[in-house]
Coordinates of C-alpha atoms in Angstrom, one line a residue:
M1 CA 0.0 0.0 0.0
A2 CA 2.9 2.3 0.8
M3 CA 4.4 1.7 -2.6
D4 CA 1.0 2.6 -4.3
E5 CA 0.9 5.8 -2.3
D6 CA 4.5 6.6 -3.2
G7 CA 3.8 5.8 -6.8
N8 CA 0.7 8.0 -6.9
Q9 CA 2.7 10.8 -5.3
Q10 CA 5.5 10.5 -7.8
E11 CA 3.0 10.4 -10.7
E12 CA 1.3 13.6 -9.4
E13 CA 4.7 15.3 -9.0
F14 CA 5.7 14.3 -12.5
E15 CA 2.4 15.6 -13.9
D16 CA 2.9 18.9 -12.1
E17 CA 6.5 19.1 -13.5
R18 CA 5.3 18.3 -17.0
M19 CA 2.6 21.0 -16.8
A20 CA 5.1 23.6 -15.6
M21 CA 7.4 22.6 -18.5
D22 CA 4.5 23.0 -21.0
E23 CA 3.8 26.5 -19.6
E24 CA 7.4 27.4 -19.9
V25 CA 7.6 26.2 -23.5
A26 CA 4.4 28.1 -24.3
M27 CA 5.7 31.3 -22.7
Q28 CA 9.0 31.0 -24.7
F29 CA 7.0 30.4 -27.9
F30 CA 4.8 33.4 -27.1
L31 CA 7.8 35.7 -26.4
A32 CA 9.6 34.5 -29.6
I33 CA 6.6 35.5 -31.7
F34 CA 5.3 38.6 -30.0
S35 CA 8.3 40.3 -28.2
Y36 CA 11.0 42.4 -29.7
P37 CA 13.8 40.6 -31.5
E38 CA 17.0 39.7 -29.6
E39 CA 19.1 41.5 -32.2
G40 CA 18.8 44.8 -33.9
V41 CA 18.3 48.4 -32.8
G42 CA 15.1 49.6 -31.3
V43 CA 15.2 53.1 -32.7
E44 CA 17.7 53.7 -35.5
K45 CA 19.0 57.3 -35.9
E46 CA 17.7 57.5 -39.4
D47 CA 14.2 56.7 -38.1
I48 CA 13.8 59.7 -35.9
D49 CA 13.4 62.5 -38.4
K50 CA 11.0 60.3 -40.5
M51 CA 8.8 59.6 -37.5
Q52 CA 9.0 63.1 -36.1
F53 CA 7.6 64.5 -39.4
A54 CA 4.3 62.9 -38.3
V55 CA 4.3 65.0 -35.1
N56 CA 3.1 67.9 -37.1
L57 CA 0.0 66.1 -38.1
E58 CA -0.6 64.7 -34.7
F59 CA -0.5 68.2 -33.2
L60 CA -3.0 69.3 -35.8
E61 CA -5.4 66.4 -35.0
A62 CA -5.0 66.6 -31.3
E63 CA -5.8 70.3 -31.1
Y64 CA -8.7 70.2 -33.6
F65 CA -10.4 67.3 -31.8
L66 CA -9.7 68.6 -28.3
W67 CA -11.1 72.1 -29.0
A68 CA -14.1 70.8 -30.8
S69 CA -15.1 68.3 -28.1
Y70 CA -13.8 69.8 -24.9
G71 CA -13.5 73.5 -25.7
F72 CA -9.8 73.6 -24.8
G73 CA -6.6 72.1 -26.1
L74 CA -3.2 70.6 -25.3
D75 CA -2.2 73.5 -23.1
V76 CA -4.8 72.4 -20.6
V77 CA -4.9 68.6 -21.2
A78 CA -1.1 67.9 -21.5
P79 CA 0.8 71.2 -21.1
N80 CA 4.2 69.6 -21.4
L81 CA 3.6 68.3 -24.9
P82 CA 3.4 71.6 -26.9
M83 CA 6.8 72.6 -25.6
S84 CA 5.8 76.3 -25.5
G85 CA 4.8 76.2 -29.1
P86 CA 2.2 78.9 -30.0
P87 CA -1.5 78.2 -29.4
P88 CA -3.6 77.4 -32.5
I89 CA -5.5 80.2 -34.3
G90 CA -9.3 80.2 -34.3
A91 CA -9.9 76.9 -32.5
R92 CA -13.1 76.7 -30.6
K93 CA -15.8 74.3 -29.3
A94 CA -18.0 72.9 -32.0
N95 CA -21.8 72.6 -31.9
L96 CA -21.9 68.8 -31.8
D97 CA -24.7 66.4 -30.9
Q98 CA -23.9 63.8 -28.2
L99 CA -23.0 61.0 -30.5
T100 CA -20.6 63.1 -32.6
N101 CA -19.1 64.7 -29.5
N102 CA -18.4 61.3 -28.0
I103 CA -16.6 60.2 -31.2
I104 CA -14.5 63.3 -31.4
M105 CA -13.7 63.3 -27.7
E106 CA -12.4 59.7 -28.1
F107 CA -10.3 60.8 -31.1
A108 CA -8.9 63.7 -29.1
N109 CA -7.7 61.6 -26.3
Q110 CA -6.2 59.1 -28.8
E111 CA -4.2 61.9 -30.4
V112 CA -2.8 63.0 -27.0
G113 CA -1.7 59.3 -26.6
H114 CA -0.1 59.4 -30.0
L115 CA 1.9 62.4 -29.1
R116 CA 3.0 60.9 -25.8
S117 CA 4.0 57.7 -27.6
L118 CA 6.0 59.6 -30.2
N119 CA 7.6 61.7 -27.5
S120 CA 8.7 58.6 -25.5
T121 CA 10.1 56.8 -28.6
V122 CA 11.6 59.5 -31.0
G123 CA 10.9 62.8 -29.2
V124 CA 8.7 65.7 -30.3
F125 CA 9.5 69.3 -31.2
P126 CA 7.5 72.5 -30.2
R127 CA 4.0 72.7 -31.6
P128 CA 4.0 74.6 -34.9
L129 CA 1.6 77.5 -35.3
L130 CA -1.8 76.0 -36.5
D131 CA -4.6 77.8 -38.2
L132 CA -7.9 76.0 -37.1
S133 CA -10.1 79.0 -37.8
A134 CA -13.4 78.8 -39.6
K135 CA -11.9 81.2 -42.2
N136 CA -9.2 78.7 -43.1
F137 CA -11.6 75.9 -43.5
A138 CA -13.9 78.1 -45.6
K139 CA -11.0 78.7 -48.0
I140 CA -10.3 75.0 -48.2
F141 CA -13.9 74.2 -49.1
D142 CA -14.1 77.2 -51.6
D143 CA -11.0 75.8 -53.3
A144 CA -12.5 72.3 -53.4
F145 CA -15.7 73.6 -55.1
G146 CA -14.0 76.1 -57.3
H147 CA -16.1 79.0 -56.1
K148 CA -17.0 80.8 -52.8
L149 CA -19.7 79.0 -50.9
A150 CA -22.4 81.2 -49.5
P151 CA -22.4 81.5 -46.6
P152 CA -18.8 80.6 -46.0
F153 CA -18.3 77.0 -44.7
D154 CA -18.0 76.9 -40.9
P155 CA -16.8 73.6 -39.5
Y156 CA -18.0 74.5 -36.0
R157 CA -21.6 75.2 -37.1
D158 CA -23.0 71.7 -36.5
S159 CA -22.1 68.0 -36.4
M160 CA -22.3 67.4 -40.1
S161 CA -20.1 70.4 -40.9
Y162 CA -17.6 69.3 -38.4
M163 CA -17.4 65.7 -39.6
L164 CA -17.0 67.0 -43.2
S165 CA -14.1 69.1 -41.9
C166 CA -12.6 66.0 -40.2
Y167 CA -12.7 64.3 -43.6
V168 CA -10.0 66.7 -44.5
I169 CA -7.5 65.7 -41.9
P170 CA -6.9 62.1 -40.6
Y171 CA -6.6 60.5 -44.1
V172 CA -3.5 62.6 -44.8
G173 CA -1.8 61.2 -41.8
L174 CA -2.8 57.6 -42.7
V175 CA -1.3 57.7 -46.2
G176 CA 1.8 59.4 -44.7
Y177 CA 2.4 56.5 -42.4
V178 CA 1.9 54.0 -45.2
G179 CA 4.5 55.9 -47.2
T180 CA 6.9 56.1 -44.3
N181 CA 6.6 52.4 -43.3
P182 CA 9.2 50.9 -45.8
N183 CA 11.8 53.4 -44.7
I184 CA 11.7 52.5 -41.0
N185 CA 14.3 50.0 -39.6
G186 CA 14.3 50.0 -35.8
Y187 CA 11.9 47.5 -34.2
E188 CA 10.6 50.0 -31.7
T189 CA 9.9 52.6 -34.4
K190 CA 8.2 49.9 -36.5
R191 CA 6.0 49.0 -33.6
L192 CA 5.2 52.7 -33.0
L193 CA 4.3 53.3 -36.7
A194 CA 2.1 50.2 -36.9
G195 CA 0.2 51.3 -33.8
L196 CA -0.3 54.8 -35.0
L197 CA -1.3 53.6 -38.5
G198 CA -3.9 51.2 -37.0
V199 CA -5.7 53.9 -35.0
E200 CA -5.4 56.6 -37.7
S201 CA -7.0 54.1 -40.2
G202 CA -9.7 53.4 -37.7
Q203 CA -10.5 57.1 -37.2
D204 CA -10.7 57.6 -41.0
A205 CA -13.0 54.6 -41.3
V206 CA -15.3 56.0 -38.6
I207 CA -15.5 59.4 -40.3
R208 CA -16.1 57.8 -43.8
M209 CA -18.8 55.5 -42.4
Y210 CA -20.5 58.4 -40.6
L211 CA -20.6 60.4 -43.9
Y212 CA -21.4 57.3 -46.1
E213 CA -24.6 56.7 -44.0
R214 CA -25.6 60.2 -44.9
A215 CA -24.2 60.3 -48.4
T216 CA -27.4 61.5 -50.2
E217 CA -28.4 64.1 -47.7
L218 CA -28.0 67.8 -48.5
V219 CA -25.6 69.7 -46.3
P220 CA -27.4 72.7 -45.1
P221 CA -27.4 75.5 -46.1
Y222 CA -26.0 74.3 -49.4
Q223 CA -27.4 72.4 -52.4
Y224 CA -24.7 69.8 -52.3
T225 CA -24.9 66.4 -50.9
V226 CA -22.5 64.8 -48.4
A227 CA -21.1 62.7 -51.2
D228 CA -20.5 65.8 -53.3
F229 CA -18.4 67.3 -50.5
T230 CA -16.2 64.2 -50.1
S231 CA -15.7 64.0 -53.8
R232 CA -14.6 67.7 -54.0
I233 CA -12.3 67.5 -51.0
S234 CA -10.6 64.3 -52.4
G235 CA -10.3 66.0 -55.8
L236 CA -8.6 69.0 -54.2
R237 CA -6.1 66.8 -52.3
N238 CA -5.2 64.9 -55.5
K239 CA -4.7 68.3 -57.2
L240 CA -2.5 69.7 -54.4
G241 CA -0.6 66.5 -54.0
N242 CA 0.2 66.5 -57.7
C243 CA 0.9 62.7 -57.8
G244 CA -2.2 61.3 -59.5
I245 CA -5.2 59.7 -57.7
K246 CA -4.4 58.8 -54.1
D247 CA -7.6 60.0 -52.6
E248 CA -11.3 59.0 -53.2
G249 CA -14.7 60.2 -52.0
I250 CA -17.3 57.9 -50.5
Y251 CA -18.8 57.2 -54.0
I252 CA -16.6 56.4 -57.0
Q253 CA -16.8 55.2 -60.6
P254 CA -16.6 51.4 -61.0
P255 CA -13.1 51.4 -62.6
L256 CA -11.7 52.7 -59.3
G257 CA -13.9 50.5 -57.0
A258 CA -12.8 47.4 -55.3
E259 CA -12.1 44.8 -58.0
N260 CA -13.7 47.2 -60.4
R261 CA -17.1 46.2 -59.1
T262 CA -18.3 48.8 -56.7
T263 CA -19.3 52.4 -56.7
S264 CA -19.5 52.2 -52.9
N265 CA -16.3 53.5 -51.4
V266 CA -16.5 53.3 -47.6
L267 CA -12.7 52.7 -47.5
S268 CA -10.4 54.4 -49.9
A269 CA -7.8 52.1 -51.5
D270 CA -5.8 51.6 -54.7
F271 CA -6.2 49.1 -57.5
G272 CA -5.1 46.2 -55.3
S273 CA -7.3 47.4 -52.4
L274 CA -4.2 48.6 -50.5
S275 CA -4.0 51.9 -48.7
Y276 CA -2.5 54.7 -50.8
K277 CA 0.8 56.2 -49.7
R278 CA 2.2 59.7 -49.8
T279 CA 5.6 61.3 -49.3
P280 CA 6.3 64.1 -46.9
A281 CA 6.5 66.5 -49.9
E282 CA 3.0 65.5 -51.1
I283 CA 1.6 65.9 -47.5
L284 CA 3.1 69.4 -47.1
R285 CA 1.6 70.4 -50.5
I286 CA -1.8 69.4 -49.2
V287 CA -1.7 70.7 -45.6
Y288 CA -0.1 74.0 -46.7
G289 CA -2.9 74.4 -49.3
S290 CA -0.4 75.8 -51.7
G291 CA 0.4 72.7 -53.8
D292 CA 4.1 73.5 -53.1
E293 CA 6.0 71.9 -50.2
H294 CA 8.2 75.0 -50.1
V295 CA 5.4 77.5 -49.6
P296 CA 3.7 77.3 -46.1
G297 CA 0.1 78.3 -45.5
G298 CA -3.2 76.5 -44.8
F299 CA -3.1 74.7 -41.5
Y300 CA 0.6 75.8 -41.0
P301 CA 0.9 79.5 -41.7
K302 CA 4.6 79.6 -40.8
G303 CA 5.3 76.0 -41.9
A304 CA 5.6 72.7 -40.2
N305 CA 8.4 71.9 -37.7
G306 CA 11.1 69.2 -37.7
K307 CA 14.1 68.6 -39.8
I308 CA 12.3 67.3 -42.9
A309 CA 9.7 70.1 -43.1
K310 CA 12.4 72.7 -42.4
E311 CA 14.6 71.4 -45.2
F312 CA 11.8 72.0 -47.7
L313 CA 11.4 75.5 -46.4
K314 CA 15.1 76.3 -47.1
E315 CA 14.8 75.2 -50.7
P316 CA 13.9 77.7 -53.4

C-alpha cells in the first residue's frame, strides 16, 4: 500500500512538473513571436526624423479634436507636450450632438496618446503654429468647389459640418504613415508606426462611415450632398498632392472601385485594395494648401516643424 501511495505521489509530482514545463515552453513560444527581437536596434538614428515628421499632423489632429469636443486644447490637457509652441489660431468648441461629440472626444484623447508615444520613442518638437479657424476651413472648401460657398463654410456650425471638416485631416496622416513604413528600420519605431497607423486608419474609417450613411443628404445651407463634399475634397487633395489619384470620395466610378465592381467606397484604396501612400512633400503640399512643399500656408501659416519640413522651407 505504501508503494502505491509513493507511486501515486511520484506520478502527481511528474504531472505537475510536466505542466510547468509545458507552460514554460508556451511562454517562450509566445515571447519568440510577440516580443521584440533579440538582435537589432530599437530606434535607428535615421528613423527619428522620419517619424518626427508625423508629429506635425498629430499636433493638428489633437488640437482640432480637443477644442471641438472639450472647448480647450493641449495647453490644458497635456501642457508639457506643446513645448511652449504657439497656441492654435481660431480653434473653438463645435456645436456637436452627443454621438458626434463622443466620437471626437475619443479621437482627441487618442491623439494625445499618440503624441505621448511619439515623445517617448523618438521625441517631439515644439507645436507649430496651427490655423484652425473657420476662415481657413472656408477657404479649403471654396478651393474644393472652385467658387465661394455662401455662406462661408463653418466647421464649428453643427455635427455634419464638423465631420466633413474632419474628412480633410486624418486620411492625410494615414497615407503618410503608409509611405513612411518601408523606410523605417528600428523594431521599436516599426511598432510605433504600426500602432499609429492602425488607429489613424480606424479614425478615418469611422469618419467615412459616418458620412457614407448620410451620403445622399444635402448639407445645409448648401445644395450639395455629403457625397459631393467628399468628392470635391478628395479631388482637391489629389490636385494639391500632384501625384495622381491617391484620394477618393465615398462614392466612386466602377473602374476605381474594389475589384472594379463597386461604386460604394467606404474605404479608400488603390487598385489592389491597399492603402495609398504619400511622401512628406506630397503631404506638405496638401496641408499647406499651396500645392508646393516650399510654400507654407493653410493649416501651417509659418510652416511645419522638424528637420524634414524645415529642409523643404530652405529650398527655393
